[in-house]
Structures are given as structure tokens and as C-alpha cells.
PDB file of C-alpha atoms in Angstrom:
ATOM      1  CA  GLN A   1       0.000   0.000   0.000  1.00 51.00           C
ATOM      2  CA  SER A   2       1.055   3.649  -0.439  1.00 52.00           C
ATOM      3  CA  GLN A   3       2.597   5.560   2.492  1.00 60.00           C
ATOM      4  CA  PRO A   4      -0.441   7.849   2.959  1.00 69.00           C
ATOM      5  CA  THR A   5      -2.741   4.799   3.130  1.00 66.00           C
ATOM      6  CA  VAL A   6      -0.550   3.118   5.761  1.00 62.00           C
ATOM      7  CA  SER A   7      -0.470   6.343   7.788  1.00 74.00           C
ATOM      8  CA  ILE A   8      -4.261   6.553   7.695  1.00 76.00           C
ATOM      9  CA  TRP A   9      -4.575   2.915   8.825  1.00 70.00           C
ATOM     10  CA  LEU A  10      -2.138   3.485  11.692  1.00 72.00           C
ATOM     11  CA  GLY A  11      -4.021   6.589  12.778  1.00 79.00           C
ATOM     12  CA  GLN A  12      -7.299   4.691  12.821  1.00 79.00           C
ATOM     13  CA  MET A  13      -5.757   1.853  14.810  1.00 74.00           C
ATOM     14  CA  ARG A  14      -4.248   4.284  17.387  1.00 78.00           C
ATOM     15  CA  GLN A  15      -7.624   5.873  17.872  1.00 81.00           C
ATOM     16  CA  ALA A  16      -9.477   2.580  18.117  1.00 78.00           C
ATOM     17  CA  LEU A  17      -6.979   0.991  20.538  1.00 78.00           C
ATOM     18  CA  GLY A  18      -6.100   4.111  22.533  1.00 83.00           C
ATOM     19  CA  ASP A  19      -2.414   3.262  22.093  1.00 83.00           C
ATOM     20  CA  PRO A  20       0.373   5.014  20.143  1.00 80.00           C
ATOM     21  CA  LEU A  21       1.480   1.618  18.682  1.00 77.00           C
ATOM     22  CA  PHE A  22       5.026   2.897  18.020  1.00 80.00           C
ATOM     23  CA  VAL A  23       7.273   5.086  20.171  1.00 82.00           C
ATOM     24  CA  ARG A  24      10.569   6.764  19.346  1.00 83.00           C
ATOM     25  CA  THR A  25      13.617   5.378  21.216  1.00 82.00           C
ATOM     26  CA  ALA A  26      17.380   5.585  20.911  1.00 77.00           C
ATOM     27  CA  GLN A  27      17.175   2.508  18.720  1.00 76.00           C
ATOM     28  CA  GLY A  28      14.537   4.076  16.487  1.00 80.00           C
ATOM     29  CA  MET A  29      10.782   3.486  16.342  1.00 79.00           C
ATOM     30  CA  LEU A  30       9.755   0.427  18.368  1.00 79.00           C
ATOM     31  CA  PRO A  31       6.328  -1.164  18.872  1.00 79.00           C
ATOM     32  CA  THR A  32       4.501  -0.730  22.152  1.00 85.00           C
ATOM     33  CA  PRO A  33       3.719  -3.839  24.267  1.00 83.00           C
ATOM     34  CA  ARG A  34       0.098  -3.619  23.073  1.00 81.00           C
ATOM     35  CA  LEU A  35       1.151  -3.845  19.428  1.00 76.00           C
ATOM     36  CA  GLU A  36       3.613  -6.648  20.154  1.00 80.00           C
ATOM     37  CA  ALA A  37       0.792  -8.634  21.744  1.00 82.00           C
ATOM     38  CA  LEU A  38      -1.359  -8.078  18.644  1.00 77.00           C
ATOM     39  CA  LEU A  39       1.330  -8.936  16.079  1.00 77.00           C
ATOM     40  CA  PRO A  40       0.538 -12.692  15.819  1.00 80.00           C
ATOM     41  CA  THR A  41      -3.127 -11.896  15.137  1.00 78.00           C
ATOM     42  CA  VAL A  42      -2.206  -9.190  12.630  1.00 69.00           C
ATOM     43  CA  GLN A  43       0.148 -11.568  10.814  1.00 73.00           C
ATOM     44  CA  GLU A  44      -2.559 -14.232  10.679  1.00 74.00           C
ATOM     45  CA  VAL A  45      -5.040 -11.749   9.212  1.00 65.00           C
ATOM     46  CA  LEU A  46      -2.535 -10.549   6.629  1.00 60.00           C
ATOM     47  CA  SER A  47      -1.746 -14.133   5.670  1.00 65.00           C
ATOM     48  CA  GLY A  48      -5.454 -14.811   5.188  1.00 63.00           C
ATOM     49  CA  LEU A  49      -5.832 -11.712   3.022  1.00 58.00           C
ATOM     50  CA  ARG A  50      -2.956 -12.868   0.832  1.00 62.00           C
ATOM     51  CA  LEU A  51      -4.651 -16.244   0.368  1.00 57.00           C
ATOM     52  CA  LEU A  52      -7.873 -14.519  -0.632  1.00 56.00           C
ATOM     53  CA  HIS A  53      -6.049 -12.675  -3.398  1.00 60.00           C
ATOM     54  CA  GLN A  54      -4.228 -15.731  -4.702  1.00 58.00           C
ATOM     55  CA  ALA A  55      -5.674 -17.540  -7.711  1.00 59.00           C
ATOM     56  CA  PRO A  56      -6.510 -21.209  -7.041  1.00 65.00           C
ATOM     57  CA  ALA A  57      -3.772 -23.626  -7.989  1.00 73.00           C
ATOM     58  CA  PRO A  58      -4.361 -25.062 -11.463  1.00 87.00           C
ATOM     59  CA  PHE A  59      -5.295 -28.722 -11.695  1.00 92.00           C
ATOM     60  CA  ASP A  60      -2.580 -30.794 -13.326  1.00 96.00           C
ATOM     61  CA  PRO A  61      -4.140 -34.168 -14.208  1.00 96.00           C
ATOM     62  CA  ALA A  62      -0.786 -35.717 -15.078  1.00 96.00           C
ATOM     63  CA  THR A  63       0.528 -35.308 -11.503  1.00 96.00           C
ATOM     64  CA  ALA A  64      -2.729 -35.195  -9.505  1.00 95.00           C
ATOM     65  CA  LYS A  65      -3.745 -37.870  -7.027  1.00 96.00           C
ATOM     66  CA  ARG A  66      -7.441 -37.057  -6.884  1.00 96.00           C
ATOM     67  CA  HIS A  67     -10.296 -39.400  -5.976  1.00 97.00           C
ATOM     68  CA  PHE A  68     -13.192 -38.514  -8.275  1.00 98.00           C
ATOM     69  CA  VAL A  69     -16.752 -39.534  -7.437  1.00 98.00           C
ATOM     70  CA  VAL A  70     -19.270 -39.545 -10.295  1.00 98.00           C
ATOM     71  CA  CYS A  71     -22.823 -40.693  -9.513  1.00 97.00           C
ATOM     72  CA  MET A  72     -24.429 -42.660 -12.337  1.00 94.00           C
ATOM     73  CA  SER A  73     -27.438 -44.741 -13.249  1.00 90.00           C
ATOM     74  CA  ASP A  74     -27.145 -48.459 -13.860  1.00 88.00           C
ATOM     75  CA  ALA A  75     -27.300 -47.768 -17.584  1.00 90.00           C
ATOM     76  CA  SER A  76     -24.365 -45.364 -17.383  1.00 91.00           C
ATOM     77  CA  HIS A  77     -22.309 -48.009 -15.591  1.00 92.00           C
ATOM     78  CA  VAL A  78     -22.584 -50.025 -18.807  1.00 91.00           C
ATOM     79  CA  THR A  79     -22.400 -47.251 -21.407  1.00 92.00           C
ATOM     80  CA  LEU A  80     -20.433 -44.291 -19.991  1.00 93.00           C
ATOM     81  CA  LEU A  81     -18.264 -45.628 -17.188  1.00 95.00           C
ATOM     82  CA  PRO A  82     -15.860 -47.704 -19.325  1.00 94.00           C
ATOM     83  CA  GLN A  83     -15.009 -44.681 -21.480  1.00 94.00           C
ATOM     84  CA  LEU A  84     -14.694 -42.327 -18.529  1.00 96.00           C
ATOM     85  CA  LEU A  85     -12.443 -44.719 -16.621  1.00 96.00           C
ATOM     86  CA  ARG A  86     -10.230 -45.224 -19.665  1.00 96.00           C
ATOM     87  CA  HIS A  87      -9.762 -41.491 -20.153  1.00 95.00           C
ATOM     88  CA  ILE A  88      -9.090 -40.736 -16.486  1.00 96.00           C
ATOM     89  CA  ARG A  89      -6.497 -43.514 -16.270  1.00 96.00           C
ATOM     90  CA  HIS A  90      -4.828 -42.205 -19.425  1.00 96.00           C
ATOM     91  CA  LEU A  91      -4.920 -38.488 -18.592  1.00 96.00           C
ATOM     92  CA  SER A  92      -4.580 -38.642 -14.794  1.00 97.00           C
ATOM     93  CA  PRO A  93      -2.915 -41.966 -13.916  1.00 97.00           C
ATOM     94  CA  GLY A  94      -2.529 -41.040 -10.238  1.00 97.00           C
ATOM     95  CA  SER A  95      -6.257 -40.424  -9.791  1.00 97.00           C
ATOM     96  CA  THR A  96      -8.982 -42.909  -8.879  1.00 98.00           C
ATOM     97  CA  LEU A  97     -12.686 -43.089  -9.633  1.00 98.00           C
ATOM     98  CA  ALA A  98     -15.822 -44.180  -7.773  1.00 98.00           C
ATOM     99  CA  ALA A  99     -19.208 -44.473  -9.500  1.00 97.00           C
ATOM    100  CA  PRO A 100     -22.006 -44.832  -6.902  1.00 96.00           C
ATOM    101  CA  ARG A 101     -25.548 -45.271  -8.118  1.00 93.00           C
ATOM    102  CA  ILE A 102     -27.795 -42.213  -8.301  1.00 93.00           C
ATOM    103  CA  ASP A 103     -30.221 -42.292  -5.360  1.00 91.00           C
ATOM    104  CA  ASP A 104     -31.922 -40.049  -2.806  1.00 91.00           C
ATOM    105  CA  SER A 105     -28.547 -39.029  -1.321  1.00 95.00           C
ATOM    106  CA  THR A 106     -27.061 -37.779  -4.599  1.00 95.00           C
ATOM    107  CA  ALA A 107     -28.130 -34.135  -4.222  1.00 95.00           C
ATOM    108  CA  ALA A 108     -26.621 -33.895  -0.728  1.00 95.00           C
ATOM    109  CA  ALA A 109     -23.420 -35.609  -1.891  1.00 96.00           C
ATOM    110  CA  LEU A 110     -22.973 -33.023  -4.652  1.00 96.00           C
ATOM    111  CA  GLN A 111     -23.587 -30.176  -2.223  1.00 95.00           C
ATOM    112  CA  THR A 112     -21.100 -31.401   0.378  1.00 95.00           C
ATOM    113  CA  GLY A 113     -18.430 -32.377  -2.141  1.00 95.00           C
ATOM    114  CA  GLN A 114     -18.703 -36.093  -1.423  1.00 97.00           C
ATOM    115  CA  ALA A 115     -19.529 -36.413  -5.126  1.00 97.00           C
ATOM    116  CA  ASP A 116     -18.106 -34.345  -7.967  1.00 98.00           C
ATOM    117  CA  LEU A 117     -20.708 -34.975 -10.674  1.00 98.00           C
ATOM    118  CA  ALA A 118     -23.935 -36.826 -11.378  1.00 97.00           C
ATOM    119  CA  LEU A 119     -24.556 -38.081 -14.921  1.00 96.00           C
ATOM    120  CA  GLY A 120     -28.058 -38.882 -16.048  1.00 92.00           C
ATOM    121  CA  HIS A 121     -31.662 -37.682 -16.135  1.00 90.00           C
ATOM    122  CA  LEU A 122     -32.246 -35.906 -12.816  1.00 91.00           C
ATOM    123  CA  PRO A 123     -35.228 -33.549 -13.190  1.00 87.00           C
ATOM    124  CA  TRP A 124     -35.802 -33.612  -9.417  1.00 86.00           C
ATOM    125  CA  LEU A 125     -32.670 -31.639  -8.511  1.00 87.00           C
ATOM    126  CA  GLU A 126     -33.554 -28.385  -6.763  1.00 81.00           C
ATOM    127  CA  ALA A 127     -31.981 -24.932  -6.997  1.00 83.00           C
ATOM    128  CA  GLY A 128     -28.228 -24.520  -6.626  1.00 89.00           C
ATOM    129  CA  TYR A 129     -27.054 -27.062  -9.196  1.00 94.00           C
ATOM    130  CA  PHE A 130     -25.492 -26.458 -12.583  1.00 95.00           C
ATOM    131  CA  GLN A 131     -26.194 -28.753 -15.507  1.00 94.00           C
ATOM    132  CA  GLN A 132     -24.815 -29.309 -18.992  1.00 95.00           C
ATOM    133  CA  ALA A 133     -26.475 -31.327 -21.745  1.00 94.00           C
ATOM    134  CA  LEU A 134     -24.404 -34.280 -22.940  1.00 94.00           C
ATOM    135  CA  PHE A 135     -26.636 -36.136 -25.433  1.00 92.00           C
ATOM    136  CA  GLU A 136     -30.243 -36.890 -26.341  1.00 93.00           C
ATOM    137  CA  GLN A 137     -31.929 -40.248 -25.764  1.00 93.00           C
ATOM    138  CA  ASP A 138     -34.905 -41.836 -27.455  1.00 95.00           C
ATOM    139  CA  TRP A 139     -36.216 -45.381 -26.953  1.00 95.00           C
ATOM    140  CA  VAL A 140     -35.765 -48.856 -28.429  1.00 94.00           C
ATOM    141  CA  CYS A 141     -37.005 -52.363 -27.675  1.00 94.00           C
ATOM    142  CA  LEU A 142     -34.432 -55.040 -26.923  1.00 94.00           C
ATOM    143  CA  ALA A 143     -35.171 -58.544 -28.156  1.00 93.00           C
ATOM    144  CA  GLN A 144     -33.464 -61.841 -28.821  1.00 93.00           C
ATOM    145  CA  THR A 145     -32.023 -62.155 -32.325  1.00 89.00           C
ATOM    146  CA  GLY A 146     -34.271 -64.531 -34.230  1.00 80.00           C
ATOM    147  CA  HIS A 147     -37.101 -63.925 -31.774  1.00 80.00           C
ATOM    148  CA  PRO A 148     -39.439 -66.966 -31.711  1.00 70.00           C
ATOM    149  CA  ARG A 149     -42.505 -64.874 -32.545  1.00 69.00           C
ATOM    150  CA  ALA A 150     -43.144 -63.539 -36.024  1.00 53.00           C
ATOM    151  CA  GLY A 151     -42.829 -59.908 -36.972  1.00 60.00           C
ATOM    152  CA  LEU A 152     -39.731 -58.845 -35.033  1.00 66.00           C
ATOM    153  CA  ASP A 153     -37.860 -57.567 -38.046  1.00 64.00           C
ATOM    154  CA  PRO A 154     -35.074 -55.133 -37.035  1.00 61.00           C
ATOM    155  CA  THR A 155     -35.231 -53.434 -40.460  1.00 63.00           C
ATOM    156  CA  ARG A 156     -38.781 -52.107 -40.017  1.00 64.00           C
ATOM    157  CA  ARG A 157     -41.009 -50.626 -37.339  1.00 64.00           C
ATOM    158  CA  TRP A 158     -43.099 -53.404 -35.830  1.00 77.00           C
ATOM    159  CA  ASP A 159     -46.624 -52.490 -34.883  1.00 86.00           C
ATOM    160  CA  LEU A 160     -48.315 -51.838 -31.577  1.00 91.00           C
ATOM    161  CA  ALA A 161     -50.429 -54.998 -31.723  1.00 90.00           C
ATOM    162  CA  GLN A 162     -47.280 -57.107 -31.894  1.00 89.00           C
ATOM    163  CA  TYR A 163     -45.757 -55.123 -29.020  1.00 92.00           C
ATOM    164  CA  GLN A 164     -48.774 -55.742 -26.800  1.00 94.00           C
ATOM    165  CA  ALA A 165     -48.762 -59.445 -27.635  1.00 92.00           C
ATOM    166  CA  GLU A 166     -45.245 -59.890 -26.234  1.00 93.00           C
ATOM    167  CA  ALA A 167     -44.134 -60.655 -22.686  1.00 95.00           C
ATOM    168  CA  HIS A 168     -42.142 -57.784 -21.202  1.00 96.00           C
ATOM    169  CA  ILE A 169     -39.401 -57.023 -18.688  1.00 96.00           C
ATOM    170  CA  GLY A 170     -39.964 -54.002 -16.457  1.00 93.00           C
ATOM    171  CA  ILE A 171     -37.176 -51.946 -14.861  1.00 91.00           C
ATOM    172  CA  PRO A 172     -39.148 -49.628 -12.555  1.00 85.00           C
ATOM    173  CA  ARG A 173     -36.151 -47.969 -10.892  1.00 78.00           C
ATOM    174  CA  SER A 174     -34.456 -46.701 -14.066  1.00 77.00           C
ATOM    175  CA  THR A 175     -34.079 -42.913 -14.057  1.00 72.00           C
ATOM    176  CA  ALA A 176     -36.317 -42.213 -17.087  1.00 85.00           C
ATOM    177  CA  GLN A 177     -38.903 -44.883 -16.325  1.00 88.00           C
ATOM    178  CA  GLU A 178     -41.614 -42.319 -15.608  1.00 89.00           C
ATOM    179  CA  LEU A 179     -41.514 -41.208 -19.266  1.00 93.00           C
ATOM    180  CA  LEU A 180     -42.224 -44.765 -20.437  1.00 94.00           C
ATOM    181  CA  ASP A 181     -44.946 -45.293 -17.828  1.00 92.00           C
ATOM    182  CA  GLU A 182     -46.662 -42.003 -18.720  1.00 93.00           C
ATOM    183  CA  ALA A 183     -46.646 -42.850 -22.450  1.00 95.00           C
ATOM    184  CA  VAL A 184     -48.064 -46.331 -21.809  1.00 94.00           C
ATOM    185  CA  ALA A 185     -50.818 -44.904 -19.590  1.00 94.00           C
ATOM    186  CA  ARG A 186     -51.628 -42.046 -21.983  1.00 95.00           C
ATOM    187  CA  LEU A 187     -51.989 -44.360 -24.986  1.00 94.00           C
ATOM    188  CA  GLY A 188     -53.774 -47.128 -23.083  1.00 95.00           C
ATOM    189  CA  ILE A 189     -51.121 -49.686 -23.998  1.00 95.00           C
ATOM    190  CA  ARG A 190     -51.343 -53.088 -22.357  1.00 92.00           C
ATOM    191  CA  ARG A 191     -48.051 -54.708 -21.341  1.00 92.00           C
ATOM    192  CA  GLN A 192     -47.763 -58.146 -19.816  1.00 93.00           C
ATOM    193  CA  ARG A 193     -44.773 -57.687 -17.520  1.00 94.00           C
ATOM    194  CA  VAL A 194     -43.665 -61.156 -16.488  1.00 96.00           C
ATOM    195  CA  LEU A 195     -40.381 -60.003 -14.898  1.00 96.00           C
ATOM    196  CA  GLU A 196     -39.222 -56.904 -13.034  1.00 94.00           C
ATOM    197  CA  LEU A 197     -35.548 -56.111 -12.465  1.00 93.00           C
ATOM    198  CA  PRO A 198     -34.007 -53.482 -10.140  1.00 88.00           C
ATOM    199  CA  GLY A 199     -31.545 -52.438 -12.875  1.00 87.00           C
ATOM    200  CA  PHE A 200     -29.842 -53.485 -16.076  1.00 89.00           C
ATOM    201  CA  LEU A 201     -27.561 -56.079 -14.496  1.00 85.00           C
ATOM    202  CA  GLY A 202     -28.388 -59.441 -16.027  1.00 91.00           C
ATOM    203  CA  LEU A 203     -30.840 -57.979 -18.545  1.00 95.00           C
ATOM    204  CA  ALA A 204     -28.867 -58.995 -21.645  1.00 95.00           C
ATOM    205  CA  GLY A 205     -28.563 -62.607 -20.520  1.00 95.00           C
ATOM    206  CA  ILE A 206     -32.283 -62.844 -19.784  1.00 96.00           C
ATOM    207  CA  VAL A 207     -33.295 -61.361 -23.134  1.00 96.00           C
ATOM    208  CA  ALA A 208     -30.828 -63.603 -24.985  1.00 95.00           C
ATOM    209  CA  SER A 209     -32.258 -66.742 -23.409  1.00 93.00           C
ATOM    210  CA  SER A 210     -35.979 -65.938 -23.567  1.00 94.00           C
ATOM    211  CA  ASP A 211     -38.706 -64.405 -25.715  1.00 93.00           C
ATOM    212  CA  LEU A 212     -39.059 -61.379 -23.380  1.00 96.00           C
ATOM    213  CA  ILE A 213     -38.937 -57.778 -24.606  1.00 95.00           C
ATOM    214  CA  ALA A 214     -37.386 -54.811 -22.765  1.00 96.00           C
ATOM    215  CA  THR A 215     -38.236 -51.189 -23.614  1.00 96.00           C
ATOM    216  CA  LEU A 216     -35.337 -48.947 -22.672  1.00 94.00           C
ATOM    217  CA  PRO A 217     -33.305 -45.860 -23.680  1.00 94.00           C
ATOM    218  CA  ARG A 218     -31.434 -46.200 -26.949  1.00 94.00           C
ATOM    219  CA  GLN A 219     -27.873 -45.944 -25.652  1.00 93.00           C
ATOM    220  CA  ILE A 220     -28.167 -48.790 -23.158  1.00 94.00           C
ATOM    221  CA  GLY A 221     -30.321 -50.799 -25.590  1.00 95.00           C
ATOM    222  CA  GLU A 222     -27.863 -50.559 -28.478  1.00 95.00           C
ATOM    223  CA  THR A 223     -24.890 -51.150 -26.167  1.00 94.00           C
ATOM    224  CA  LEU A 224     -26.406 -54.361 -24.792  1.00 95.00           C
ATOM    225  CA  ALA A 225     -27.425 -55.437 -28.291  1.00 95.00           C
ATOM    226  CA  HIS A 226     -23.839 -55.045 -29.459  1.00 94.00           C
ATOM    227  CA  LEU A 227     -22.290 -56.750 -26.431  1.00 94.00           C
ATOM    228  CA  ALA A 228     -24.709 -59.706 -26.276  1.00 95.00           C
ATOM    229  CA  GLY A 229     -25.686 -60.225 -29.911  1.00 94.00           C
ATOM    230  CA  LEU A 230     -29.252 -58.999 -29.454  1.00 94.00           C
ATOM    231  CA  GLN A 231     -31.428 -56.787 -31.651  1.00 92.00           C
ATOM    232  CA  ALA A 232     -32.581 -53.260 -30.849  1.00 92.00           C
ATOM    233  CA  LEU A 233     -35.950 -52.661 -32.508  1.00 91.00           C
ATOM    234  CA  PRO A 234     -37.602 -49.298 -33.134  1.00 90.00           C
ATOM    235  CA  CYS A 235     -40.187 -48.562 -30.478  1.00 92.00           C
ATOM    236  CA  PRO A 236     -43.687 -48.912 -32.052  1.00 92.00           C
ATOM    237  CA  PHE A 237     -45.139 -45.922 -30.170  1.00 94.00           C
ATOM    238  CA  ASP A 238     -43.909 -42.484 -29.210  1.00 94.00           C
ATOM    239  CA  ILE A 239     -42.167 -42.061 -25.861  1.00 95.00           C
ATOM    240  CA  PRO A 240     -40.830 -38.573 -25.060  1.00 94.00           C
ATOM    241  CA  PRO A 241     -37.060 -38.376 -25.509  1.00 95.00           C
ATOM    242  CA  PHE A 242     -34.910 -36.984 -22.724  1.00 93.00           C
ATOM    243  CA  THR A 243     -31.522 -35.373 -22.294  1.00 93.00           C
ATOM    244  CA  VAL A 244     -28.667 -36.945 -20.363  1.00 93.00           C
ATOM    245  CA  ARG A 245     -26.840 -34.180 -18.485  1.00 94.00           C
ATOM    246  CA  GLN A 246     -23.964 -33.782 -16.102  1.00 96.00           C
ATOM    247  CA  HIS A 247     -24.861 -32.011 -12.854  1.00 97.00           C
ATOM    248  CA  TRP A 248     -22.703 -30.342 -10.210  1.00 97.00           C
ATOM    249  CA  HIS A 249     -23.283 -28.049  -7.266  1.00 96.00           C
ATOM    250  CA  ALA A 250     -22.682 -24.305  -7.547  1.00 94.00           C
ATOM    251  CA  ARG A 251     -20.184 -24.521  -4.661  1.00 93.00           C
ATOM    252  CA  TYR A 252     -17.747 -26.369  -6.935  1.00 94.00           C
ATOM    253  CA  HIS A 253     -18.419 -24.506 -10.169  1.00 94.00           C
ATOM    254  CA  GLN A 254     -14.960 -22.865 -10.120  1.00 92.00           C
ATOM    255  CA  ASP A 255     -13.065 -25.781  -8.576  1.00 94.00           C
ATOM    256  CA  PRO A 256     -10.192 -26.593 -11.007  1.00 95.00           C
ATOM    257  CA  ALA A 257     -10.411 -30.375 -10.603  1.00 96.00           C
ATOM    258  CA  ASN A 258     -14.195 -30.353 -11.007  1.00 97.00           C
ATOM    259  CA  ARG A 259     -13.920 -28.204 -14.117  1.00 96.00           C
ATOM    260  CA  TRP A 260     -11.371 -30.590 -15.618  1.00 97.00           C
ATOM    261  CA  LEU A 261     -13.626 -33.580 -14.946  1.00 97.00           C
ATOM    262  CA  ARG A 262     -16.591 -31.806 -16.552  1.00 97.00           C
ATOM    263  CA  GLN A 263     -14.516 -31.108 -19.642  1.00 95.00           C
ATOM    264  CA  VAL A 264     -13.581 -34.779 -19.888  1.00 96.00           C
ATOM    265  CA  CYS A 265     -17.241 -35.836 -19.654  1.00 95.00           C
ATOM    266  CA  SER A 266     -18.447 -33.278 -22.186  1.00 93.00           C
ATOM    267  CA  GLY A 267     -15.643 -34.280 -24.541  1.00 92.00           C
ATOM    268  CA  LEU A 268     -16.648 -37.941 -24.329  1.00 89.00           C
ATOM    269  CA  SER A 269     -20.225 -37.012 -25.180  1.00 80.00           C
ATOM    270  CA  GLY A 270     -19.134 -35.175 -28.311  1.00 65.00           C
ATOM    271  CA  GLN A 271     -20.498 -31.862 -27.036  1.00 50.00           C
ATOM    272  CA  GLY A 272     -17.147 -30.202 -26.330  1.00 44.00           C
ATOM    273  CA  PRO A 273     -16.498 -28.111 -23.215  1.00 44.00           C
ATOM    274  CA  GLY A 274     -19.366 -25.717 -23.916  1.00 42.00           C
ATOM    275  CA  ALA A 275     -21.138 -23.512 -21.422  1.00 44.00           C
ATOM    276  CA  PRO A 276     -23.241 -24.986 -18.636  1.00 48.00           C
ATOM    277  CA  MET A 277     -27.009 -24.929 -19.038  1.00 46.00           C
ATOM    278  CA  GLY A 278     -27.251 -22.865 -15.844  1.00 48.00           C
ATOM    279  CA  THR A 279     -28.451 -23.652 -12.374  1.00 47.00           C
ATOM    280  CA  VAL A 280     -31.664 -25.598 -11.919  1.00 44.00           C
TER     281      VAL A 280
END
């Protein structure tokens, strides 16, 4: 600070403390006992002010040893997690990754920093969270290749009567399930659900070994079809599409490591770094 500013500050402190702070001696100007007693506190305050003015340290993925936590749906464990893990291990070999399932504790985990990101369809998040669109999802029907019933031709759109004649697998806890349920109810579609699963684990094996049909988002449907030699059929009725987004709390919007992780996820989705969609 300039000399006049320092003089003003000293004058204000003398008045507030009722102490001259410095006195002239044969050895020059020396602090009074009152000022000496305050020096540790003053130094601590000055140190804190310096920290406030310092820019945060940049995140260096090559040398970092960061434990990232990204909450995901079961579907993302199959479709997104392998790519994300591969990139993190390549770009930040000293870092580790956890991928807990999205549940009722996800919002609190993002707020407290126990989780860095949540990837998926999370319309229930309240205010204070940023989001960025990653990709759009529509719907397909997963079936065994060479399905035993007639009409399941992957090259054409099979009709609603055939769909209703099939036996179905329900996955009631999937994050976009309400969109499917609302479409079925709105159109009066009848589905004979002979099996319900808590998630996508084991789904491919069940479809491959039975005549059951699963209606699910395209990315997980096509991924399972590719991995297990199944067929992904066009859905014979309209289900609203939805957007898969990455979500993070406003508290960590400027955190360098969080920003780097968001850039990795947006790059994997093909969207590029982009600007966030804003808080929800």
C-alpha cells in the first residue's frame, strides 16, 4: 500500500486501541507492548488476506492424485463408465474413480463435495445445481435375435399390436422410467410384464435366453445389443425423448479439478467443453 494509506490505517488503529502503537527510542521506532501482543493476530489476518487474493492452484491431471466420485445410473455403468475410466487412467494416472448409483442421497453428496458430478436424467434436482447437456436419448425395444414370434424384423417398425402381444421385462427404478410409464398410460397400452428387475444387471442374458422384450433408452439398448448379440428394434409408439446431463453443485463450479472432470465428460459425449445450461 502507499505511504499515505498506511499512515491513515495506523491513525485509525491508534484511535481505536487508545495506544500510540510505536514510540521513538534511541534505537529508532519500536512497537509498544500492546502492538507486540497483537502482532501474531495481525500476521494471521494478513496471511489470510494474501490467500484470498491468490488464484486457485491449477489442476494438473498428469501429476494429480485425486479421488473422483461420479454418480451414475445403472445404464451409465454399462455405457459411460468404461469410457470415462479409460480417459481418467490415461490423462490422470494417479487419480482414482468411484461411480455410486444415483439415489436419494445424490443431491446432498454433490452439495457437500462427497460427489463431484452426477450423470443422467435428474429432473428432481432443486436450486443450486449447474447442468450441462451431454446427449439426447430416445427409446428402443431389446429382443433376442431370431425372436421366436413372427414380426420382429429389425429393419422395419413393428406395430403396436405385436408389441402388446409380447411378454415384457420391467425396470421400474431406471431414471427415465416415468416417461415410459406415462406414455403407456396415456396411450392405453397393455403390457404383460412377467419379470421386473431393479436395474440393467443381467438384462442382456435374460433377453438372450428368452422371448421377453425390454423397452429402454437407446444408448443402453444398443450397447447391450452389441455386447450380447441382441437386436434393438424401433419402439412402435412415441415415448418422449430426454436429455442426459452432467450435474454439479454451484459450490464447486470454479473448482479446477471439477472443471477438468466436466470437460472430460463433455468431450466424451461429443459436445465439447461448452457452457453450462445454468443452475436448476
